[in-house]
mmCIF file of C-alpha atoms in Angstrom:
data_model
loop_
_atom_site.group_PDB
_atom_site.id
_atom_site.type_symbol
_atom_site.label_atom_id
_atom_site.label_comp_id
_atom_site.label_asym_id
_atom_site.label_seq_id
_atom_site.Cartn_x
_atom_site.Cartn_y
_atom_site.Cartn_z
ATOM 1 C CA MET A 1 87.928 41.318 113.166
ATOM 2 C CA LYS A 2 84.370 42.613 113.662
ATOM 3 C CA LEU A 3 81.251 41.124 112.083
ATOM 4 C CA GLY A 4 78.166 43.130 111.211
ATOM 5 C CA THR A 5 75.595 43.758 108.518
ATOM 6 C CA PHE A 6 73.636 46.416 106.654
ATOM 7 C CA PHE A 7 70.230 47.073 108.206
ATOM 8 C CA THR A 8 67.250 47.797 105.928
ATOM 9 C CA VAL A 9 64.234 46.197 107.671
ATOM 10 C CA ASP A 10 61.669 48.585 109.138
ATOM 11 C CA SER A 11 61.599 46.881 112.553
ATOM 12 C CA LEU A 12 62.934 48.123 115.872
ATOM 13 C CA ILE A 13 62.787 44.634 117.353
ATOM 14 C CA CYS A 14 64.898 43.257 114.499
ATOM 15 C CA ALA A 15 67.453 45.984 115.167
ATOM 16 C CA GLU A 16 67.578 44.898 118.814
ATOM 17 C CA VAL A 17 67.969 41.229 117.863
ATOM 18 C CA PHE A 18 70.736 41.841 115.323
ATOM 19 C CA SER A 19 72.618 44.289 117.541
ATOM 20 C CA ASN A 20 72.500 41.864 120.460
ATOM 21 C CA SER A 21 74.624 39.376 118.512
ATOM 22 C CA LEU A 22 76.689 41.391 116.012
ATOM 23 C CA ASP A 23 79.604 43.770 116.537
ATOM 24 C CA PHE A 24 78.169 46.566 114.403
ATOM 25 C CA LEU A 25 75.122 47.556 112.364
ATOM 26 C CA ILE A 26 75.007 49.938 109.408
ATOM 27 C CA ILE A 27 71.583 51.536 108.945
ATOM 28 C CA ASP A 28 71.299 51.803 105.185
ATOM 29 C CA ARG A 29 69.716 55.011 103.883
ATOM 30 C CA GLU A 30 71.080 54.457 100.369
ATOM 31 C CA HIS A 31 69.286 51.170 99.657
ATOM 32 C CA SER A 32 66.256 51.340 101.957
ATOM 33 C CA THR A 33 63.137 53.459 102.390
ATOM 34 C CA PHE A 34 64.060 54.774 105.850
ATOM 35 C CA SER A 35 62.957 58.312 106.623
ATOM 36 C CA LEU A 36 65.175 60.332 108.928
ATOM 37 C CA ASN A 37 62.776 59.787 111.828
ATOM 38 C CA GLU A 38 62.728 56.013 111.199
ATOM 39 C CA THR A 39 66.525 56.075 111.012
ATOM 40 C CA ARG A 40 66.674 57.795 114.403
ATOM 41 C CA MET A 41 64.309 55.269 116.003
ATOM 42 C CA VAL A 42 66.275 52.302 114.666
ATOM 43 C CA LEU A 43 69.527 53.894 115.820
ATOM 44 C CA ASN A 44 68.167 54.355 119.341
ATOM 45 C CA SER A 45 67.047 50.707 119.515
ATOM 46 C CA ILE A 46 70.563 49.334 118.874
ATOM 47 C CA TYR A 47 72.222 47.903 121.965
ATOM 48 C CA LYS A 48 75.140 49.883 123.394
ATOM 49 C CA ASN A 49 77.670 47.073 122.932
ATOM 50 C CA CYS A 50 77.082 47.205 119.158
ATOM 51 C CA GLU A 51 78.742 49.932 117.063
ATOM 52 C CA LYS A 52 76.085 51.917 115.196
ATOM 53 C CA TYR A 53 76.657 53.455 111.800
ATOM 54 C CA ILE A 54 74.482 55.073 109.159
ATOM 55 C CA ARG A 55 75.138 54.845 105.437
ATOM 56 C CA VAL A 56 74.010 58.227 104.099
ATOM 57 C CA HIS A 57 72.268 58.270 100.742
ATOM 58 C CA SER A 58 74.892 60.550 99.175
ATOM 59 C CA CYS A 59 77.801 62.863 99.864
ATOM 60 C CA ASN A 60 75.431 65.756 100.462
ATOM 61 C CA ARG A 61 75.948 68.446 103.105
ATOM 62 C CA ILE A 62 72.339 68.498 104.329
ATOM 63 C CA GLU A 63 72.013 64.698 104.366
ATOM 64 C CA ILE A 64 75.236 64.285 106.339
ATOM 65 C CA GLN A 65 74.383 67.167 108.693
ATOM 66 C CA ARG A 66 70.932 65.809 109.560
ATOM 67 C CA VAL A 67 72.091 62.199 109.915
ATOM 68 C CA LEU A 68 74.915 63.193 112.246
ATOM 69 C CA GLU A 69 72.444 65.032 114.483
ATOM 70 C CA THR A 70 70.987 61.599 115.354
ATOM 71 C CA ASN A 71 74.390 60.878 116.964
ATOM 72 C CA PRO A 72 75.637 57.603 115.412
ATOM 73 C CA ASP A 73 79.137 56.314 116.117
ATOM 74 C CA GLY A 74 79.983 57.008 112.491
ATOM 75 C CA ILE A 75 78.741 57.300 108.933
ATOM 76 C CA PHE A 76 79.433 55.541 105.643
ATOM 77 C CA VAL A 77 79.611 57.896 102.677
ATOM 78 C CA PRO A 78 78.987 56.120 99.331
ATOM 79 C CA GLN A 79 80.397 56.558 95.820
ATOM 80 C CA ILE A 80 83.722 58.169 96.734
ATOM 81 C CA ASN A 81 85.445 58.186 93.348
ATOM 82 C CA SER A 82 87.744 61.211 93.587
ATOM 83 C CA LEU A 83 89.890 63.195 95.976
ATOM 84 C CA GLU A 84 87.377 66.037 95.713
ATOM 85 C CA ALA A 85 84.541 63.753 96.875
ATOM 86 C CA ALA A 86 86.618 62.535 99.826
ATOM 87 C CA LYS A 87 87.435 66.109 100.835
ATOM 88 C CA LYS A 88 83.738 66.997 100.730
ATOM 89 C CA ALA A 89 82.900 64.025 102.955
ATOM 90 C CA VAL A 90 85.453 65.252 105.504
ATOM 91 C CA GLU A 91 84.323 68.869 105.204
ATOM 92 C CA PHE A 92 80.636 68.053 105.726
ATOM 93 C CA SER A 93 81.268 65.637 108.626
ATOM 94 C CA PHE A 94 83.532 67.582 110.985
ATOM 95 C CA TYR A 95 83.252 70.841 112.870
ATOM 96 C CA PRO A 96 85.923 73.517 112.318
ATOM 97 C CA PRO A 97 88.852 73.493 112.099
ATOM 98 C CA LEU A 98 88.680 70.029 110.450
ATOM 99 C CA GLY A 99 85.560 70.781 108.425
ATOM 100 C CA THR A 100 82.613 73.125 108.009
ATOM 101 C CA ARG A 101 79.807 71.142 109.662
ATOM 102 C CA GLY A 102 77.082 73.449 110.925
ATOM 103 C CA LEU A 103 76.674 73.643 114.698
ATOM 104 C CA SER A 104 73.628 73.825 116.917
ATOM 105 C CA PRO A 105 74.132 73.043 120.621
ATOM 106 C CA TYR A 106 70.452 72.155 120.975
ATOM 107 C CA THR A 107 70.927 68.715 119.446
ATOM 108 C CA LYS A 108 71.661 65.201 120.699
ATOM 109 C CA PRO A 109 75.447 65.273 120.076
ATOM 110 C CA PHE A 110 75.616 68.312 122.433
ATOM 111 C CA LYS A 111 73.120 66.829 124.912
ATOM 112 C CA TYR A 112 70.706 69.625 124.001
ATOM 113 C CA SER A 113 72.721 72.223 125.919
ATOM 114 C CA PRO A 114 75.063 75.118 124.970
ATOM 115 C CA GLU A 115 77.194 74.423 128.031
ATOM 116 C CA ASN A 116 80.874 73.650 127.217
ATOM 117 C CA VAL A 117 80.201 73.785 123.475
ATOM 118 C CA ASP A 118 83.853 74.072 122.481
ATOM 119 C CA ASN A 119 84.914 71.043 124.527
ATOM 120 C CA LYS A 120 81.971 69.021 123.212
ATOM 121 C CA LYS A 121 82.852 69.987 119.640
ATOM 122 C CA ILE A 122 86.437 68.779 120.081
ATOM 123 C CA LYS A 123 85.215 65.496 121.571
ATOM 124 C CA ILE A 124 82.675 64.929 118.765
ATOM 125 C CA ASN A 125 85.343 65.530 116.101
ATOM 126 C CA LYS A 126 87.699 63.141 117.857
ATOM 127 C CA ASN A 127 85.164 60.322 118.250
ATOM 128 C CA LEU A 128 83.396 60.455 114.874
ATOM 129 C CA LYS A 129 84.161 57.428 112.681
ATOM 130 C CA LEU A 130 84.086 58.554 109.068
ATOM 131 C CA CYS A 131 83.976 55.632 106.634
ATOM 132 C CA LEU A 132 84.343 56.101 102.877
ATOM 133 C CA LEU A 133 82.958 53.638 100.341
ATOM 134 C CA ILE A 134 85.308 53.083 97.411
ATOM 135 C CA GLU A 135 83.020 51.476 94.844
ATOM 136 C CA GLY A 136 84.668 51.778 91.462
ATOM 137 C CA ALA A 137 87.977 51.664 89.620
ATOM 138 C CA GLU A 138 88.174 55.478 89.708
ATOM 139 C CA GLY A 139 88.027 55.505 93.506
ATOM 140 C CA ILE A 140 90.803 52.954 93.832
ATOM 141 C CA SER A 141 92.998 54.815 91.337
ATOM 142 C CA CYS A 142 92.923 57.957 93.507
ATOM 143 C CA LEU A 143 92.932 56.180 96.896
ATOM 144 C CA GLU A 144 96.595 56.927 97.569
ATOM 145 C CA ASN A 145 95.916 60.664 97.195
ATOM 146 C CA ILE A 146 92.800 60.393 99.343
ATOM 147 C CA LEU A 147 94.706 58.684 102.144
ATOM 148 C CA SER A 148 97.604 61.123 101.840
ATOM 149 C CA GLU A 149 95.423 64.232 102.131
ATOM 150 C CA CYS A 150 92.476 63.013 104.224
ATOM 151 C CA GLY A 151 93.844 59.992 106.061
ATOM 152 C CA GLU A 152 93.924 61.653 109.493
ATOM 153 C CA GLU A 153 90.139 62.049 109.449
ATOM 154 C CA ILE A 154 89.214 58.655 107.917
ATOM 155 C CA TYR A 155 88.341 55.715 110.170
ATOM 156 C CA MET A 156 87.603 53.100 107.502
ATOM 157 C CA ILE A 157 87.824 52.465 103.772
ATOM 158 C CA TYR A 158 85.022 50.171 102.648
ATOM 159 C CA PHE A 159 85.513 48.261 99.389
ATOM 160 C CA GLY A 160 82.155 48.143 97.580
ATOM 161 C CA LEU A 161 82.370 44.759 95.892
ATOM 162 C CA TYR A 162 79.190 44.900 93.805
ATOM 163 C CA ASP A 163 79.627 48.401 92.392
ATOM 164 C CA PHE A 164 83.310 47.785 91.725
ATOM 165 C CA CYS A 165 82.560 44.605 89.779
ATOM 166 C CA SER A 166 79.722 46.342 87.958
ATOM 167 C CA SER A 167 82.153 49.076 86.840
ATOM 168 C CA LEU A 168 84.430 46.377 85.397
ATOM 169 C CA GLY A 169 81.612 44.268 83.959
ATOM 170 C CA VAL A 170 82.644 41.157 85.908
ATOM 171 C CA GLU A 171 80.878 38.858 88.372
ATOM 172 C CA ALA A 172 81.118 39.774 92.060
ATOM 173 C CA ASN A 173 83.223 36.786 93.058
ATOM 174 C CA TRP A 174 86.076 36.738 95.558
ATOM 175 C CA ASN A 175 87.752 34.005 93.471
ATOM 176 C CA ASN A 176 88.442 36.630 90.801
ATOM 177 C CA LYS A 177 92.156 37.527 90.971
ATOM 178 C CA LYS A 178 91.558 41.105 89.832
ATOM 179 C CA ILE A 179 89.131 41.701 92.692
ATOM 180 C CA ASN A 180 91.461 40.134 95.251
ATOM 181 C CA ASP A 181 94.380 42.187 93.975
ATOM 182 C CA GLU A 182 92.404 45.416 94.341
ATOM 183 C CA LEU A 183 91.306 44.516 97.870
ATOM 184 C CA GLU A 184 94.873 43.702 98.877
ATOM 185 C CA LYS A 185 95.995 47.026 97.423
ATOM 186 C CA ILE A 186 93.416 48.830 99.566
ATOM 187 C CA ILE A 187 94.482 46.888 102.670
ATOM 188 C CA PHE A 188 98.160 47.652 102.070
ATOM 189 C CA MET A 189 97.629 51.383 101.525
ATOM 190 C CA SER A 190 95.186 51.748 104.414
ATOM 191 C CA SER A 191 97.350 49.821 106.877
ATOM 192 C CA LYS A 192 100.154 52.333 106.413
ATOM 193 C CA LYS A 193 97.772 54.998 107.786
ATOM 194 C CA ASN A 194 96.286 52.719 110.483
ATOM 195 C CA ILE A 195 92.905 52.919 108.756
ATOM 196 C CA HIS A 196 90.447 50.052 108.989
ATOM 197 C CA VAL A 197 89.234 48.201 105.887
ATOM 198 C CA GLY A 198 85.749 46.768 105.471
ATOM 199 C CA THR A 199 83.921 44.819 102.780
ATOM 200 C CA ILE A 200 81.146 42.280 102.231
ATOM 201 C CA ALA A 201 81.046 38.496 102.660
ATOM 202 C CA ARG A 202 78.250 36.197 101.445
ATOM 203 C CA SER A 203 79.291 32.880 103.049
ATOM 204 C CA ASN A 204 81.330 31.394 105.882
ATOM 205 C CA ASP A 205 84.130 30.642 103.432
ATOM 206 C CA GLU A 206 84.239 34.277 102.380
ATOM 207 C CA ILE A 207 84.344 35.382 106.016
ATOM 208 C CA LYS A 208 87.370 33.119 106.558
ATOM 209 C CA LEU A 209 89.027 34.434 103.383
ATOM 210 C CA LEU A 210 88.541 38.081 104.358
ATOM 211 C CA LYS A 211 89.667 37.400 107.910
ATOM 212 C CA GLN A 212 92.898 35.896 106.548
ATOM 213 C CA LYS A 213 93.415 39.050 104.497
ATOM 214 C CA GLN A 214 93.042 41.056 107.725
ATOM 215 C CA VAL A 215 89.854 42.843 106.755
ATOM 216 C CA SER A 216 88.841 44.316 110.107
ATOM 217 C CA TYR A 217 85.125 45.010 109.439
ATOM 218 C CA ILE A 218 83.320 42.192 107.624
ATOM 219 C CA VAL A 219 79.752 42.940 106.549
ATOM 220 C CA TYR A 220 77.766 39.740 106.157
ATOM 221 C CA GLN A 221 75.273 40.456 103.354
ATOM 222 C CA ASN A 222 72.390 42.407 104.911
ATOM 223 C CA ASP A 223 69.508 41.759 107.288
ATOM 224 C CA VAL A 224 67.132 40.535 104.568
ATOM 225 C CA ALA A 225 69.706 38.020 103.337
ATOM 226 C CA PHE A 226 70.147 36.725 106.903
ATOM 227 C CA ILE A 227 66.401 36.061 107.112
ATOM 228 C CA ASN A 228 66.072 34.610 103.607
ATOM 229 C CA GLU A 229 69.025 32.305 104.165
ATOM 230 C CA ARG A 230 67.488 30.826 107.290
ATOM 231 C CA ILE A 231 64.090 30.329 105.629
ATOM 232 C CA PHE A 232 65.753 28.584 102.672
ATOM 233 C CA GLU A 233 67.626 26.243 105.030
ATOM 234 C CA LEU A 234 64.416 25.374 106.867
ATOM 235 C CA LYS A 235 62.531 24.637 103.662
ATOM 236 C CA LYS A 236 65.402 22.556 102.285
ATOM 237 C CA ASN A 237 65.438 20.419 105.443
ATOM 238 C CA LEU A 238 61.699 19.742 105.052
ATOM 239 C CA VAL A 239 62.083 18.256 101.581
#
């Protein structure tokens, strides 16, 4: 099990602090105000022992292309609710023959050099960790097809708790049997393809619960929640 969080705070020092203690960080371009240049600076400030991901703002060819040129370990693509969307995420993320990602050797993934381009391209395709966010009932209903047709290129399926519960009109609570059943379905299907599963926890009890379910990437809230939680504890102890 690996523990990490979504990163939204515009602070390079905070990125260093979080990455020094956590297993992975996900720079969040969907729910933050990060520009691409700010994203790149945060990415470069993350310690090497911490896996570094970027959540792109959408399954958009240009967005994915430009984000991948900053050379993260992987990307999270949100709102995957169909087989077609999953295929697009694969297509935009990988170089041929796996996808149609545009290539320039004068970028960070190629060490700014056209030397050994073909070998570098193969290595980049092999190492890229593509993570798909399944955030609604529609995504779960077509997950089996997604894994069947795209499973070789997928590193992780992330269960988006809040958007899933919003689509059902229920509270985002891990005590809800329906939510647990859907998560277990995702874990079962993904495990058959040796694909990691990730989702969010909001407390120590939820971390323990998800660990028992063999969720391999547990996202503890986000950076702002970490900070707010500690401030609340301090204030409570002063009363």
